[in-house]
């Protein structure tokens, strides 16, 4: 069965999601606002959910058609082969959204889609009533410029919910964004990594998962785990492949700190649950005392701001102290996500690169200060010079 699948993406991360899909071996990848489409079979539903680090969820594209009237929406949805996917006892709630479309009432659109699916399933199952007490199949109708996109959610709770973080500190960064920051830094496990504002430990943990090639979805379940059409063998095979891909013999030099001892306590609990209690070193420490160890490392961090610090003056102070570390550790690179408009001024110099990203709904910049890459070893074992990132 050849499917058109959609990996949804936070704004600004579409290219990162697309690169992930290409690295997984998918070639027919198309990037659009907020989503990346790719082709695959049922087994790829399992692979994508297990492996995507920066996507929010994986959807099956059921159809896309013009719908300017409720009748057009109803007939377009009823024509789809819903019984191929949803069994007689399946639960099938409908979510919806509408932008710049004639059909602007989202509740009305949801009701029409639900009715159309029920009518199609009545034809197949010969019943007038569905219990909906089985596996969950969330349908979404998304209307944009009078085009209706009908999808089926294979993920369930968003992919950022890896399963290792039960407690969170105030204003945590999502796991998907933390993974994106690590991937955009081009950090590799032979280099040290340090987060001086580690909070609940999300950036260090996501880096360790990348360093050991741990599939981010390995510790959780998905809606489509329970789907009859998927079959248990597909999930078993995908998880077996993921387990076999773990490289836990790779040495990691990952550390972090935070001024809040309660944050470190929360982070250490997450490290333990994620399986990195021995590999990641955390300590309670203010930014002014931070001295990252090693050479050619990466500082990857989300400095506190706004309500997390109380005043803009305090936020500028911690950014300035981050700049002091950069001035001393000249062979290190720094990647900092911040909404501060005065970040570069407080830091002490302009970033080599900037990239607009959204931390939740907050518009931020990923400020990138690029140090030299580690020297590449020559064939005779001697190091060779390497350029900046």
Coordinates of C-alpha atoms in Angstrom, one line a residue:
X1 CA 0.0 0.0 0.0
X2 CA 1.6 3.3 -1.2
X3 CA 0.6 6.2 1.0
X4 CA 1.1 9.9 1.1
X5 CA 2.3 10.8 4.6
X6 CA 2.7 14.2 6.2
X7 CA 5.2 15.0 9.0
X8 CA 3.9 18.2 10.6
X9 CA 6.5 20.7 11.6
X10 CA 6.8 23.7 14.0
X11 CA 7.2 26.9 12.0
X12 CA 10.7 27.4 10.8
X13 CA 11.7 23.8 11.2
X14 CA 10.3 22.4 7.9
X15 CA 13.8 22.1 6.3
X16 CA 15.1 20.3 9.4
X17 CA 12.2 17.8 9.3
X18 CA 12.8 17.3 5.5
X19 CA 16.5 16.6 6.1
X20 CA 15.6 14.1 8.8
X21 CA 13.3 12.3 6.3
X22 CA 16.0 12.3 3.6
X23 CA 18.5 10.9 6.1
X24 CA 15.9 8.1 6.8
X25 CA 16.0 7.2 3.1
X26 CA 12.9 8.9 1.8
X27 CA 13.5 10.6 -1.6
X28 CA 10.2 12.0 -2.7
X29 CA 10.1 14.7 0.0
X30 CA 8.2 18.0 -0.4
X31 CA 8.3 20.9 2.0
X32 CA 5.3 23.2 2.6
X33 CA 4.4 25.6 5.4
X34 CA 4.1 23.6 8.6
X35 CA 4.4 20.2 7.0
X36 CA 6.6 17.9 4.9
X37 CA 5.0 15.3 2.7
X38 CA 6.7 12.0 1.7
X39 CA 5.7 8.6 0.2
X40 CA 5.7 5.3 2.1
X41 CA 3.9 2.2 3.1
X42 CA 2.3 1.1 6.3
X43 CA 5.7 0.2 7.7
X44 CA 6.8 3.8 7.2
X45 CA 4.1 5.0 9.6
X46 CA 6.0 3.1 12.3
X47 CA 9.5 4.2 11.2
X48 CA 8.6 7.8 11.0
X49 CA 6.9 7.9 14.4
X50 CA 9.8 6.2 16.0
X51 CA 12.6 8.2 14.4
X52 CA 11.5 11.8 13.7
X53 CA 13.1 14.1 16.2
X54 CA 11.8 17.5 15.1
X55 CA 8.3 16.8 13.8
X56 CA 5.1 17.1 15.9
X57 CA 3.1 14.2 14.4
X58 CA 2.8 11.9 11.4
X59 CA -0.5 12.0 9.4
X60 CA -1.9 9.9 6.6
X61 CA -3.2 12.1 3.8
X62 CA -6.6 10.7 2.9
X63 CA -7.6 13.3 0.3
X64 CA -7.4 16.9 -0.7
X65 CA -10.2 18.5 -2.7
X66 CA -12.0 21.8 -3.2
X67 CA -15.0 22.3 -0.9
X68 CA -16.9 25.5 -1.0
X69 CA -20.2 24.0 0.2
X70 CA -21.1 21.5 2.9
X71 CA -22.4 19.2 0.2
X72 CA -19.0 19.2 -1.5
X73 CA -17.3 18.5 1.8
X74 CA -19.7 15.7 2.6
X75 CA -19.4 13.9 -0.7
X76 CA -15.6 14.3 -0.8
X77 CA -15.3 12.6 2.6
X78 CA -17.9 9.9 2.0
X79 CA -16.1 8.8 -1.1
X80 CA -13.0 7.7 0.9
X81 CA -12.4 4.1 1.9
X82 CA -12.8 4.7 5.7
X83 CA -13.6 1.0 6.4
X84 CA -10.1 0.0 5.1
X85 CA -8.7 1.9 8.1
X86 CA -11.4 2.1 10.8
X87 CA -12.9 -1.1 12.2
X88 CA -16.5 -1.3 13.3
X89 CA -15.6 -0.5 17.0
X90 CA -13.1 2.2 16.1
X91 CA -13.3 5.6 17.9
X92 CA -13.1 8.3 15.3
X93 CA -13.3 11.9 16.6
X94 CA -13.0 14.7 14.2
X95 CA -10.8 17.8 14.7
X96 CA -11.0 20.8 12.4
X97 CA -9.6 24.2 11.4
X98 CA -10.5 26.7 8.7
X99 CA -8.6 29.7 7.2
X100 CA -9.7 31.9 4.3
X101 CA -12.4 29.6 3.3
X102 CA -16.2 29.8 2.5
X103 CA -16.7 27.0 5.1
X104 CA -15.6 29.1 8.1
X105 CA -17.5 27.3 10.9
X106 CA -15.2 24.7 12.3
X107 CA -17.8 22.9 14.4
X108 CA -20.1 22.6 11.4
X109 CA -17.3 21.2 9.2
X110 CA -16.4 18.7 11.9
X111 CA -20.0 17.6 12.1
X112 CA -20.3 17.2 8.3
X113 CA -17.1 15.1 8.2
X114 CA -18.2 12.9 11.0
X115 CA -21.6 12.3 9.3
X116 CA -19.9 11.5 6.0
X117 CA -17.6 8.9 7.6
X118 CA -20.5 7.3 9.5
X119 CA -22.5 7.1 6.2
X120 CA -19.6 5.4 4.5
X121 CA -19.1 3.0 7.4
X122 CA -22.8 2.1 7.5
X123 CA -22.5 0.9 3.9
X124 CA -19.6 -1.5 4.9
X125 CA -20.7 -2.7 8.3
X126 CA -24.5 -2.7 7.9
X127 CA -25.3 -1.1 11.2
X128 CA -26.8 2.2 12.2
X129 CA -24.8 2.8 15.3
X130 CA -21.1 2.5 16.2
X131 CA -19.9 1.9 19.7
X132 CA -16.6 3.7 19.2
X133 CA -15.0 1.8 22.2
X134 CA -12.0 0.4 20.2
X135 CA -8.7 1.9 18.9
X136 CA -8.6 5.6 18.3
X137 CA -8.5 7.1 14.8
X138 CA -8.4 10.9 14.9
X139 CA -9.6 12.5 11.7
X140 CA -8.8 16.1 10.9
X141 CA -10.4 18.4 8.3
X142 CA -8.2 21.4 7.5
X143 CA -9.6 24.1 5.2
X144 CA -7.3 26.6 3.5
X145 CA -8.4 28.8 0.6
X146 CA -11.4 26.5 0.1
X147 CA -9.2 23.4 -0.3
X148 CA -10.1 20.6 2.2
X149 CA -7.2 18.4 3.4
X150 CA -8.5 15.3 5.1
X151 CA -6.0 13.4 7.3
X152 CA -5.7 10.6 9.8
X153 CA -3.4 11.0 12.8
X154 CA -1.1 8.1 13.4
X155 CA 0.7 9.6 16.4
X156 CA -1.6 10.4 19.2
X157 CA 0.1 12.7 21.8
X158 CA 2.6 14.9 20.0
X159 CA 6.0 13.5 19.1
X160 CA 7.8 15.8 21.5
X161 CA 6.4 13.6 24.3
X162 CA 9.3 11.2 24.4
X163 CA 8.4 9.6 27.7
X164 CA 11.5 10.6 29.7
X165 CA 10.3 13.9 31.2
X166 CA 7.6 13.5 33.8
X167 CA 8.3 16.7 35.7
X168 CA 9.2 20.0 34.1
X169 CA 10.7 23.2 35.2
X170 CA 9.1 26.6 34.4
X171 CA 8.9 27.5 30.7
X172 CA 10.7 24.3 29.4
X173 CA 11.8 24.0 25.8
X174 CA 10.1 21.3 23.9
X175 CA 12.1 18.2 23.0
X176 CA 11.5 18.7 19.3
X177 CA 13.0 22.2 19.5
X178 CA 15.9 21.0 21.6
X179 CA 16.7 18.3 19.0
X180 CA 16.4 20.9 16.2
X181 CA 19.0 23.1 17.9
X182 CA 21.4 20.2 18.2
X183 CA 20.9 19.2 14.6
X184 CA 21.3 22.7 13.3
X185 CA 24.5 23.1 15.3
X186 CA 26.0 20.2 13.4
X187 CA 27.4 18.9 16.7
X188 CA 28.9 15.4 16.6
X189 CA 29.5 13.1 19.6
X190 CA 33.3 13.4 19.4
X191 CA 32.9 17.1 20.5
X192 CA 32.1 18.3 24.0
X193 CA 28.6 19.9 24.5
X194 CA 27.6 22.2 27.3
X195 CA 24.3 23.8 28.3
X196 CA 24.7 26.5 31.0
X197 CA 21.0 27.0 31.4
X198 CA 20.0 23.3 31.2
X199 CA 16.7 23.6 33.1
X200 CA 15.1 20.2 33.1
X201 CA 18.0 18.8 30.9
X202 CA 16.2 18.6 27.6
X203 CA 19.0 19.8 25.3
X204 CA 21.7 17.5 26.9
X205 CA 19.3 14.5 26.7
X206 CA 18.3 15.2 23.1
X207 CA 22.0 15.6 22.2
X208 CA 22.8 12.3 23.9
X209 CA 20.0 10.5 22.0
X210 CA 21.4 11.9 18.7
X211 CA 24.9 10.9 19.8
X212 CA 23.9 7.3 20.5
X213 CA 21.4 7.2 17.6
X214 CA 18.5 6.4 19.9
X215 CA 15.2 6.7 18.2
X216 CA 13.2 9.4 20.1
X217 CA 10.0 7.4 20.0
X218 CA 11.5 4.2 21.4
X219 CA 10.1 4.6 24.9
X220 CA 6.5 5.5 24.0
X221 CA 3.4 4.2 22.2
X222 CA 1.4 5.7 19.4
X223 CA -2.3 5.7 18.4
X224 CA -1.5 3.5 15.4
X225 CA 0.1 0.9 17.6
X226 CA -3.5 -0.5 18.1
X227 CA -4.6 -0.2 14.5
X228 CA -5.7 -3.5 12.8
X229 CA -4.4 -2.3 9.5
X230 CA -0.9 -1.8 10.8
X231 CA -0.5 -5.3 12.3
X232 CA 1.8 -5.9 15.3
X233 CA 4.6 -7.3 13.2
X234 CA 5.2 -4.0 11.5
X235 CA 5.7 -2.3 14.8
X236 CA 7.8 -5.1 16.2
X237 CA 10.1 -5.0 13.2
X238 CA 10.4 -1.2 13.4
X239 CA 11.2 -1.2 17.1
X240 CA 13.7 -4.1 16.6
X241 CA 15.5 -2.1 13.9
X242 CA 15.6 0.9 16.3
X243 CA 17.0 -1.1 19.2
X244 CA 19.6 -2.6 16.9
X245 CA 20.6 0.9 15.7
X246 CA 21.6 2.2 19.2
X247 CA 25.3 2.9 19.5
X248 CA 25.7 3.0 23.3
X249 CA 29.5 2.4 23.0
X250 CA 30.1 5.9 21.7
X251 CA 31.8 8.1 24.4
X252 CA 29.8 11.3 25.1
X253 CA 31.1 14.5 26.7
X254 CA 27.9 16.2 27.5
X255 CA 27.4 18.4 30.6
X256 CA 25.2 21.2 31.8
X257 CA 24.4 23.5 34.7
X258 CA 21.6 25.7 36.1
X259 CA 21.4 28.2 38.9
X260 CA 18.2 26.5 40.2
X261 CA 18.9 23.3 42.3
X262 CA 15.3 22.2 41.8
X263 CA 15.8 22.3 38.1
X264 CA 18.9 20.1 38.4
X265 CA 16.9 17.7 40.5
X266 CA 14.2 17.5 37.8
X267 CA 16.9 17.1 35.1
X268 CA 18.6 14.3 36.9
X269 CA 15.3 12.4 37.2
X270 CA 14.9 12.8 33.4
X271 CA 18.5 11.7 32.8
X272 CA 17.9 8.5 34.7
X273 CA 14.6 7.7 32.9
X274 CA 16.2 8.4 29.5
X275 CA 19.2 6.1 30.4
X276 CA 21.9 8.8 30.4
X277 CA 22.5 9.2 34.2
X278 CA 26.2 8.2 33.8
X279 CA 26.9 9.9 30.5
X280 CA 25.6 13.5 31.2
X281 CA 27.1 15.5 34.1
X282 CA 24.9 18.2 35.6
X283 CA 25.6 20.6 38.5
X284 CA 24.0 23.6 40.2
X285 CA 26.0 26.6 39.1
X286 CA 25.4 30.2 38.1
X287 CA 26.5 31.2 34.5
X288 CA 29.3 33.4 35.9
X289 CA 31.1 30.4 37.2
X290 CA 30.7 28.2 34.1
X291 CA 34.0 26.9 32.6
X292 CA 33.3 24.3 29.9
X293 CA 36.0 21.6 29.6
X294 CA 37.6 20.4 26.4
X295 CA 38.3 21.8 23.0
X296 CA 36.2 22.4 19.9
X297 CA 32.9 22.1 21.8
X298 CA 29.5 23.4 21.4
X299 CA 27.4 25.5 23.8
X300 CA 23.8 24.9 22.9
X301 CA 21.3 26.7 25.1
X302 CA 18.1 28.5 25.7
X303 CA 18.9 31.4 28.0
X304 CA 16.2 32.4 30.4
X305 CA 14.2 35.5 29.6
X306 CA 10.9 37.4 30.4
X307 CA 9.0 35.8 33.2
X308 CA 11.7 33.3 33.9
X309 CA 14.0 36.0 35.1
X310 CA 11.7 38.9 36.0
X311 CA 13.4 41.8 34.2
X312 CA 14.9 42.5 30.8
X313 CA 18.0 43.8 32.6
X314 CA 18.6 40.5 34.3
X315 CA 18.1 38.7 31.0
X316 CA 20.7 41.0 29.3
X317 CA 23.1 40.2 32.2
X318 CA 23.1 36.5 31.7
X319 CA 23.5 37.0 27.9
X320 CA 26.5 39.2 28.6
X321 CA 28.0 36.4 30.8
X322 CA 27.4 33.9 28.0
X323 CA 29.4 36.2 25.7
X324 CA 32.2 36.2 28.3
X325 CA 32.5 32.4 28.0
X326 CA 32.6 32.7 24.2
X327 CA 35.4 35.3 24.5
X328 CA 37.5 32.8 26.6
X329 CA 36.7 29.6 24.8
X330 CA 37.7 30.7 21.4
X331 CA 37.7 27.2 19.8
X332 CA 34.1 26.6 20.9
X333 CA 30.8 27.4 19.0
X334 CA 27.8 28.9 20.7
X335 CA 24.1 28.3 19.6
X336 CA 21.6 30.3 21.7
X337 CA 17.8 30.5 21.2
X338 CA 16.4 33.8 22.4
X339 CA 13.6 36.3 21.7
X340 CA 15.7 39.2 22.9
X341 CA 16.0 42.0 20.3
X342 CA 19.2 43.2 22.1
X343 CA 20.9 39.8 22.3
X344 CA 23.9 40.6 20.1
X345 CA 24.5 43.9 21.8
X346 CA 24.4 42.2 25.3
X347 CA 26.5 39.3 24.0
X348 CA 29.2 41.6 22.8
X349 CA 29.3 40.9 19.0
X350 CA 27.1 40.0 16.1
X351 CA 26.2 36.4 15.4
X352 CA 27.8 34.7 12.4
X353 CA 24.4 33.4 11.5
X354 CA 20.8 33.8 12.7
X355 CA 17.8 31.7 12.1
X356 CA 14.2 32.6 13.0
X357 CA 12.5 29.9 15.0
X358 CA 9.4 29.7 17.2
X359 CA 9.7 28.4 20.8
X360 CA 6.0 27.7 21.2
X361 CA 4.4 30.9 19.9
X362 CA 7.3 33.1 20.9
X363 CA 9.3 34.3 17.9
X364 CA 13.0 33.8 18.6
X365 CA 16.3 33.8 16.8
X366 CA 18.9 31.0 16.9
X367 CA 22.1 33.0 17.3
X368 CA 25.0 31.1 16.0
X369 CA 28.6 32.0 16.9
X370 CA 30.8 29.6 14.9
X371 CA 34.2 28.5 16.2
X372 CA 36.6 26.3 14.3
X373 CA 35.8 22.7 13.7
X374 CA 38.0 20.0 15.2
X375 CA 41.1 19.2 13.2
X376 CA 40.6 16.3 10.8
X377 CA 43.1 13.4 11.4
X378 CA 45.3 12.6 8.5
X379 CA 45.8 9.1 7.1
X380 CA 49.2 9.0 8.9
X381 CA 47.5 9.9 12.2
X382 CA 48.6 13.5 12.4
X383 CA 45.8 16.2 12.7
X384 CA 45.1 18.6 9.8
X385 CA 43.6 22.1 10.1
X386 CA 39.8 22.5 9.7
X387 CA 37.8 25.6 8.8
X388 CA 35.0 27.2 10.9
X389 CA 31.5 25.7 10.8

